[in-house]
Coordinates of C-alpha atoms in Angstrom, one line a residue:
X1 CA 93.5 109.9 122.5
X2 CA 96.4 107.7 121.1
X3 CA 98.9 107.9 119.0
X4 CA 96.7 108.6 115.8
X5 CA 95.4 112.3 117.5
X6 CA 98.7 113.0 118.8
X7 CA 99.6 116.4 118.7
X8 CA 101.4 118.6 117.4
X9 CA 105.0 119.1 118.2
X10 CA 107.1 122.5 117.4
X11 CA 110.6 122.6 116.4
X12 CA 112.4 123.1 119.4
X13 CA 116.0 123.1 120.7
X14 CA 115.1 121.6 124.4
X15 CA 112.8 118.9 125.3
X16 CA 112.5 120.9 128.6
X17 CA 111.2 124.4 127.4
X18 CA 108.5 122.7 124.8
X19 CA 105.1 123.9 125.4
X20 CA 102.4 121.3 124.7
X21 CA 98.7 121.9 124.0
X22 CA 95.9 120.6 126.6
X23 CA 94.4 118.5 124.3
X24 CA 96.9 116.8 122.1
X25 CA 100.0 115.6 123.7
X26 CA 102.7 113.8 122.7
X27 CA 103.2 109.9 123.1
X28 CA 104.9 110.2 126.2
X29 CA 105.2 112.9 129.0
X30 CA 108.7 114.4 129.5
X31 CA 108.2 116.9 131.9
X32 CA 108.3 116.9 135.8
X33 CA 104.6 118.1 136.1
X34 CA 103.4 116.0 133.2
X35 CA 103.6 112.5 134.9
X36 CA 104.6 111.5 138.2
X37 CA 105.9 108.7 136.7
X38 CA 108.2 110.0 134.5
X39 CA 109.6 113.0 137.1
X40 CA 113.2 112.3 136.3
X41 CA 113.0 112.0 132.6
X42 CA 114.5 115.0 131.2
X43 CA 114.9 113.6 127.5
X44 CA 116.9 110.7 125.8
X45 CA 120.4 111.0 125.1
X46 CA 121.9 110.9 121.3
X47 CA 123.5 107.9 121.8
X48 CA 120.5 105.6 123.6
X49 CA 118.4 107.5 120.3
X50 CA 120.7 105.9 118.1
X51 CA 121.3 102.3 119.7
X52 CA 117.7 102.1 119.8
X53 CA 117.5 103.1 116.0
X54 CA 119.8 100.8 114.7
X55 CA 118.6 97.7 117.0
X56 CA 115.4 98.7 114.7
X57 CA 117.2 98.2 111.9
X58 CA 119.3 95.6 112.4
X59 CA 116.9 92.3 113.2
X60 CA 116.8 89.3 111.1
X61 CA 117.7 90.0 107.6
X62 CA 121.0 90.4 108.6
X63 CA 121.9 87.0 107.8
X64 CA 120.2 87.2 104.3
X65 CA 122.8 89.7 103.3
X66 CA 125.8 87.6 102.4
X67 CA 123.6 85.3 100.5
X68 CA 123.0 88.6 98.0
X69 CA 126.7 88.7 97.4
X70 CA 126.5 85.4 95.5
X71 CA 123.9 86.4 93.5
X72 CA 124.9 90.0 92.9
X73 CA 128.5 89.9 93.3
X74 CA 130.6 91.8 95.8
X75 CA 130.8 95.6 94.2
X76 CA 127.0 95.7 92.8
X77 CA 126.0 94.3 96.1
X78 CA 127.8 96.3 98.5
X79 CA 127.3 99.5 95.7
X80 CA 123.3 98.3 96.7
X81 CA 123.4 98.6 100.2
X82 CA 124.9 102.0 100.4
X83 CA 122.7 103.1 97.9
X84 CA 119.7 101.7 99.7
X85 CA 120.6 103.6 103.2
X86 CA 121.1 106.9 101.1
X87 CA 117.5 106.1 99.7
X88 CA 115.8 105.3 103.6
X89 CA 117.5 108.5 105.0
X90 CA 115.5 110.3 102.0
X91 CA 112.6 108.6 102.9
X92 CA 112.8 109.4 106.9
X93 CA 113.9 113.0 106.2
X94 CA 110.4 113.5 104.4
X95 CA 108.4 112.3 106.9
X96 CA 110.5 114.3 109.8
X97 CA 109.8 117.2 107.4
X98 CA 106.3 116.9 106.8
X99 CA 105.3 116.0 110.2
X100 CA 107.1 119.3 111.2
X101 CA 104.8 121.2 108.8
X102 CA 101.3 119.3 110.1
X103 CA 102.7 119.6 113.6
X104 CA 102.9 115.8 113.7
X105 CA 104.3 113.5 116.7
X106 CA 103.9 110.5 115.0
X107 CA 103.9 108.5 112.1
X108 CA 99.9 107.5 112.2
X109 CA 99.4 110.9 113.0
X110 CA 101.0 112.2 109.8
X111 CA 99.4 109.8 107.9
X112 CA 95.9 111.2 109.3
X113 CA 96.8 114.5 108.6
X114 CA 97.8 113.8 104.7
X115 CA 94.7 111.3 103.9
X116 CA 92.4 111.5 106.8
X117 CA 90.9 108.5 109.6
X118 CA 91.4 105.6 106.9
X119 CA 94.9 106.7 106.1
X120 CA 95.9 106.7 109.8
X121 CA 93.9 103.4 110.0
X122 CA 95.7 101.9 107.1
X123 CA 99.1 102.7 108.5
X124 CA 98.4 101.2 112.3
X125 CA 97.5 98.0 110.4
X126 CA 100.4 97.6 108.4
X127 CA 102.3 98.4 111.5
X128 CA 100.6 95.5 113.0
X129 CA 100.7 92.9 110.3
X130 CA 104.6 93.7 109.6
X131 CA 105.7 93.7 113.6
X132 CA 103.8 90.9 114.6
X133 CA 105.1 88.8 111.6
X134 CA 108.5 90.0 112.3
X135 CA 108.0 89.1 116.0
X136 CA 106.4 85.9 115.5
X137 CA 109.3 85.1 113.1
X138 CA 112.3 86.1 115.4
X139 CA 110.6 84.0 118.3
X140 CA 110.6 80.9 115.4
X141 CA 114.2 81.4 114.8
X142 CA 115.1 81.4 118.4
X143 CA 113.6 78.3 118.9
X144 CA 115.5 76.5 116.0
X145 CA 118.4 78.1 117.1
X146 CA 118.4 76.9 120.5
X147 CA 116.0 73.8 120.6
X148 CA 116.5 72.4 117.0
X149 CA 114.3 72.2 114.0
X150 CA 113.0 69.1 111.9
X151 CA 112.3 69.4 108.2
X152 CA 112.0 67.3 105.3
X153 CA 112.7 64.5 107.8
X154 CA 116.0 65.5 108.8
X155 CA 116.4 67.1 112.2
X156 CA 119.0 69.6 113.0
X157 CA 119.8 69.9 116.4
X158 CA 119.9 73.0 118.6
X159 CA 122.6 74.6 120.5
X160 CA 121.1 73.5 124.1
X161 CA 120.2 69.7 122.6
X162 CA 123.8 69.6 121.3
X163 CA 125.5 70.9 124.6
X164 CA 123.0 68.4 127.5
X165 CA 121.0 66.1 125.0
X166 CA 117.3 65.9 124.2
X167 CA 115.4 66.6 127.7
X168 CA 111.9 67.8 128.0
X169 CA 113.6 71.0 129.6
X170 CA 115.3 71.8 126.4
X171 CA 112.5 71.4 124.2
X172 CA 111.1 74.2 121.9
X173 CA 107.9 75.2 123.9
X174 CA 109.2 75.1 127.2
X175 CA 112.9 77.3 125.6
X176 CA 110.4 79.7 124.4
X177 CA 107.7 79.7 127.4
X178 CA 110.8 80.7 129.4
X179 CA 111.9 82.8 127.0
X180 CA 108.8 84.7 126.7
X181 CA 108.1 84.9 130.6
X182 CA 112.1 85.7 131.5
X183 CA 113.0 88.4 128.7
X184 CA 109.9 89.4 126.2
X185 CA 107.4 90.1 129.0
X186 CA 109.7 92.5 131.2
X187 CA 111.2 93.8 128.6
X188 CA 108.4 94.9 126.9
X189 CA 106.8 96.5 130.1
X190 CA 108.8 99.6 129.9
X191 CA 106.8 102.8 128.8
X192 CA 109.4 104.7 127.4
X193 CA 111.6 103.3 124.5
X194 CA 114.7 105.3 125.8
X195 CA 114.4 102.7 129.2
X196 CA 115.7 100.1 126.4
X197 CA 118.7 102.0 125.2
X198 CA 120.7 99.8 127.4
X199 CA 119.2 96.2 125.5
X200 CA 119.7 97.7 122.2
X201 CA 123.6 98.5 123.1
X202 CA 123.8 95.0 124.2
X203 CA 121.8 94.0 120.8
X204 CA 124.0 95.7 118.2
X205 CA 127.3 94.3 120.2
X206 CA 126.0 90.9 119.8
X207 CA 125.8 91.6 116.4
X208 CA 129.3 92.8 116.4
X209 CA 130.3 89.8 118.2
X210 CA 129.2 87.7 115.0
X211 CA 130.8 89.9 112.5
X212 CA 134.0 90.0 114.5
X213 CA 133.7 85.8 114.6
X214 CA 132.8 85.8 110.7
X215 CA 136.1 88.4 110.4
X216 CA 138.1 85.9 112.1
X217 CA 137.4 83.1 110.6
X218 CA 137.7 84.2 107.1
X219 CA 141.2 85.7 107.6
X220 CA 142.6 82.1 109.5
X221 CA 141.2 80.9 106.1
X222 CA 142.2 83.5 103.9
X223 CA 146.1 83.5 105.4
X224 CA 145.8 79.5 105.0
X225 CA 144.8 79.8 101.4
X226 CA 141.2 78.2 101.8
X227 CA 139.3 80.9 100.2
X228 CA 139.1 81.6 97.1
X229 CA 138.3 85.6 95.3
X230 CA 134.9 86.3 95.4
X231 CA 132.9 87.6 92.4
X232 CA 132.3 91.3 92.1
X233 CA 129.7 91.4 89.6
X234 CA 126.8 89.0 89.1
X235 CA 127.6 85.7 87.0
X236 CA 124.7 86.3 84.2
X237 CA 125.1 83.2 81.8
X238 CA 121.4 82.9 80.7
X239 CA 117.9 84.8 81.1
X240 CA 117.2 82.5 84.4
X241 CA 120.9 83.9 85.6
X242 CA 119.4 87.2 84.8
X243 CA 116.0 87.0 86.7
X244 CA 117.9 85.6 89.5
X245 CA 119.3 89.0 90.1
X246 CA 116.2 90.7 91.1
X247 CA 114.8 87.9 94.1
X248 CA 117.3 89.7 96.3
X249 CA 115.6 92.7 96.0
X250 CA 113.6 92.9 98.6
X251 CA 116.0 92.1 101.0
X252 CA 117.6 94.7 100.7
X253 CA 114.6 97.4 100.1
X254 CA 113.4 96.1 103.3
X255 CA 116.7 95.8 105.0
X256 CA 116.9 99.1 106.8
X257 CA 113.0 99.6 107.7
X258 CA 112.7 101.6 110.9
X259 CA 110.2 104.1 110.4
X260 CA 107.9 103.2 112.9
X261 CA 109.9 103.9 115.4
X262 CA 111.4 107.3 114.3
X263 CA 108.9 109.5 116.0
X264 CA 108.6 107.4 119.1
X265 CA 112.5 108.1 119.1
X266 CA 112.1 111.7 118.2
X267 CA 109.3 112.5 120.7
X268 CA 111.7 111.7 123.8
X269 CA 114.9 113.3 122.8
X270 CA 115.9 116.0 124.9
X271 CA 117.1 118.2 121.6
X272 CA 115.1 116.8 118.7
X273 CA 117.0 119.1 116.3
X274 CA 119.2 116.2 116.9
X275 CA 117.0 113.4 115.3
X276 CA 118.6 113.9 111.7
X277 CA 121.7 113.0 113.0
X278 CA 120.7 110.4 115.1
X279 CA 118.9 109.1 111.8
X280 CA 122.2 109.7 110.0
X281 CA 124.5 108.1 112.5
X282 CA 122.6 104.7 112.9
X283 CA 122.5 104.2 108.7
X284 CA 126.1 104.5 108.7
X285 CA 126.6 102.2 111.6
X286 CA 123.9 99.5 110.2
X287 CA 125.6 100.0 106.9
X288 CA 128.7 99.3 108.0
X289 CA 128.0 96.5 109.7
X290 CA 126.1 94.9 106.7
X291 CA 128.7 95.7 104.5
X292 CA 131.2 94.1 106.6
X293 CA 129.3 90.9 107.1
X294 CA 128.2 90.8 103.9
X295 CA 131.6 91.1 102.4
X296 CA 133.1 88.5 104.9
X297 CA 130.2 86.4 104.8
X298 CA 130.5 85.6 100.9
X299 CA 134.7 85.7 101.4
X300 CA 134.2 82.6 103.7
X301 CA 131.5 80.5 102.4
X302 CA 131.7 81.4 98.6
X303 CA 129.3 80.2 96.4
X304 CA 128.3 77.9 99.0
X305 CA 126.4 80.8 101.3
X306 CA 123.1 79.8 102.1
X307 CA 119.8 81.8 102.0
X308 CA 120.4 82.3 105.8
X309 CA 123.9 82.5 106.4
X310 CA 123.0 81.1 109.9
X311 CA 122.7 77.4 108.3
X312 CA 126.9 77.9 107.2
X313 CA 127.3 77.5 110.6
X314 CA 125.8 74.5 111.2
X315 CA 128.7 72.6 109.6
X316 CA 132.5 72.1 110.3
X317 CA 134.4 75.4 109.8
X318 CA 137.5 73.4 109.0
X319 CA 139.6 75.3 111.4
X320 CA 140.5 74.6 115.3
X321 CA 137.3 74.9 117.8
X322 CA 134.5 75.2 114.4
X323 CA 131.9 73.5 117.1
X324 CA 132.6 76.1 119.7
X325 CA 133.1 79.2 117.3
X326 CA 129.6 77.6 115.8
X327 CA 128.1 77.8 119.0
X328 CA 129.1 81.1 119.5
X329 CA 127.7 82.9 117.0
X330 CA 124.2 80.7 116.9
X331 CA 123.9 81.7 120.6
X332 CA 125.3 85.3 119.8
X333 CA 122.6 85.7 117.1
X334 CA 119.5 84.1 119.2
X335 CA 120.2 86.4 122.4
X336 CA 120.6 89.6 119.8
X337 CA 117.0 88.8 118.6
X338 CA 115.4 88.7 122.1
X339 CA 116.9 92.2 122.7
X340 CA 115.8 93.1 119.0
X341 CA 112.5 91.8 120.1
X342 CA 111.1 95.1 122.8
X343 CA 112.2 97.5 120.4
X344 CA 110.2 96.2 117.6
X345 CA 107.1 95.4 120.1
X346 CA 107.0 98.7 121.4
X347 CA 105.4 100.4 118.3
X348 CA 103.0 97.2 117.5
X349 CA 101.6 98.2 121.2
X350 CA 101.3 101.7 120.5
X351 CA 99.5 101.4 116.7
X352 CA 97.2 98.5 118.6
X353 CA 96.6 101.0 120.8
X354 CA 95.3 103.4 118.7
X355 CA 93.6 101.4 116.2
X356 CA 91.1 99.9 119.4
X357 CA 91.0 103.1 121.4
X358 CA 91.4 106.1 119.3
X359 CA 89.5 108.4 121.7
X360 CA 91.1 106.8 125.1
X361 CA 93.7 108.8 126.8
X362 CA 97.5 108.4 126.3
X363 CA 97.9 104.1 127.0
X364 CA 100.8 105.1 129.2
X365 CA 98.7 106.8 131.9
X366 CA 96.0 103.7 131.6
X367 CA 98.2 101.1 133.4
X368 CA 94.9 98.4 132.9
X369 CA 95.1 99.0 129.3
X370 CA 98.7 98.8 129.2
X371 CA 99.0 95.7 130.6
X372 CA 95.7 94.1 128.8
X373 CA 97.2 95.1 125.6
X374 CA 101.1 94.2 126.4
X375 CA 99.6 90.5 127.2
X376 CA 97.5 89.9 124.6
X377 CA 99.8 90.8 122.1
X378 CA 102.8 88.9 123.2
X379 CA 100.3 85.7 123.7
X380 CA 99.4 86.1 119.9
X381 CA 103.1 86.3 118.8
X382 CA 103.8 83.4 121.6
X383 CA 100.8 80.9 120.1
X384 CA 101.7 81.8 116.1
X385 CA 105.1 81.2 117.1
X386 CA 104.4 77.5 118.5
X387 CA 101.0 76.4 117.0
X388 CA 100.5 77.7 113.7
X389 CA 102.6 75.6 111.3
X390 CA 102.1 77.5 108.0
X391 CA 102.0 81.2 109.3
X392 CA 106.0 81.8 108.4
X393 CA 104.4 81.0 105.2
X394 CA 101.4 84.1 105.7
X395 CA 104.0 86.1 106.7
X396 CA 106.0 86.2 103.6
X397 CA 103.3 87.6 101.9
X398 CA 101.8 90.1 104.1
X399 CA 105.1 91.0 105.7
X400 CA 106.9 92.0 102.3
X401 CA 103.7 94.5 101.2
X402 CA 103.5 95.8 104.8
X403 CA 107.2 96.4 104.9
X404 CA 107.5 98.2 101.6
X405 CA 104.6 100.4 102.9
X406 CA 106.3 101.3 105.9
X407 CA 109.6 102.3 104.3
X408 CA 108.6 103.7 101.1
X409 CA 105.1 104.2 99.7
X410 CA 103.5 106.1 102.4
X411 CA 106.4 108.7 102.6
X412 CA 106.5 109.1 99.0
X413 CA 102.7 109.4 99.1
X414 CA 102.5 112.0 101.6
X415 CA 105.2 113.6 99.7
X416 CA 102.8 113.3 96.7
X417 CA 99.8 114.7 98.4
X418 CA 101.8 117.3 99.8
X419 CA 99.2 118.6 102.0
X420 CA 101.1 121.9 103.3
X421 CA 102.6 122.6 100.0
X422 CA 106.1 121.8 100.9
X423 CA 107.6 119.2 98.7
X424 CA 109.8 120.4 95.9
X425 CA 110.1 118.9 92.1
X426 CA 113.0 116.5 93.4
X427 CA 111.0 115.5 96.4
X428 CA 108.3 114.6 94.3
X429 CA 110.5 112.9 91.8
X430 CA 112.2 111.1 94.6
X431 CA 108.8 110.2 95.8
X432 CA 107.9 108.6 92.3
X433 CA 111.1 106.4 92.2
X434 CA 110.4 105.1 95.7
X435 CA 106.8 104.1 94.5
X436 CA 108.2 102.0 91.6
X437 CA 111.1 100.6 93.5
X438 CA 108.6 99.6 96.7
X439 CA 106.2 98.1 93.9
X440 CA 108.5 96.1 91.9
X441 CA 110.1 94.6 94.9
X442 CA 107.3 93.5 96.4
X443 CA 105.8 91.7 93.0
X444 CA 109.2 90.1 92.9
X445 CA 109.3 89.1 96.7
X446 CA 105.4 87.6 96.2
X447 CA 106.3 85.8 92.9
X448 CA 109.5 84.5 94.6
X449 CA 107.6 83.2 97.8
X450 CA 104.5 81.8 95.7
X451 CA 107.0 79.8 93.5
X452 CA 108.8 78.5 96.5
X453 CA 105.8 77.7 98.0
X454 CA 104.5 76.0 95.3
X455 CA 107.9 73.9 94.9
X456 CA 107.6 73.1 98.9
X457 CA 104.1 71.5 98.0
X458 CA 105.0 69.7 94.8
X459 CA 108.1 68.1 96.1
X460 CA 106.9 65.4 98.1
X461 CA 104.9 63.7 95.1
X462 CA 107.6 63.5 92.9

């Protein structure tokens, strides 16, 4: 048995007093008499759950947010960030409510409850496509930051190359191999998501380091008169500038996608009535980080803000110790992504196991299956990041589709299906709005990516 068939769990105040059906167990044992290897685990803490969910939310997308302010203006941009946080909270609340009604302890189990076997399989495929794509992109970015990258005949030196010069041991493949064996593999071997709470806390702290450096530089330049007042509203001068507003919608719509980890975190909470507070606190924390980075990133670079603001930290900032601050930002960001990796990998392995072995016992009880799946998935991600040049282009399309499905289309579809008759009229109106927003966002993302890809392939001929 795997995540697809998981069971039913009841609303309860304490994980210790939870009764389980013999044939349907949760993802992970949580009582002393259930599994020897978990005999000291009495449930995850509220703080650990908040850090794990926050780390799931804050990934690489954080670097694209300042550029959305350049398009939307600070007023509309920040309002949209806050709105998407509330919409994400509403979509997760729907998932949790229908999970309780159907006694489902996993996202795939909930989809199976609403739409049967094929609903469960579709969910598992979307998690696999989204998370494999995200992890490959993380690995590519880590390689770019530490080892450097070349594009259009121009080489951008990585941090290690800048420090030590060009050597075989700071080449891209070797650095990623060491990172995979030394960081990704060990962290991927934990069988409980709560075991990652300390690395998740450090990951959030590293995102805050980037924020603090950006705020500090902005304030220094503001005092020195080197920063102009940013726009509060979009600069619409023609039809093209109007349509450009919609190109940032996919970035904001997918900024809070964390739904695939909510059930795993909920399952391990000692007091599962806290899950709504965990979600609310995580979204508030991430919204604060998003707003601050968007505001100060755009304040610092203005209309010169690049699509990936990390690239702005590859230039002279016009203040003392500019090079040192640039390296601090880039290294902290690379380390942040390294620690996000295992929290995104966790649901990937669970859903892959559920897809391949739908009738087997829980993966945490089968060490061989756990080891083989972990090794196989990490190998695929490593190979994809190093040896498939066009893989990023492919995941721009599939990733956008899978992410909006997981975040909005599936929760809305479950609500409209209303298998247990608990959806209100307000819920259904909200569900329809989420589907319309998600489909529109996805179409815009696909069109933008296809257009950019077309222009990239056309430009060498001109």
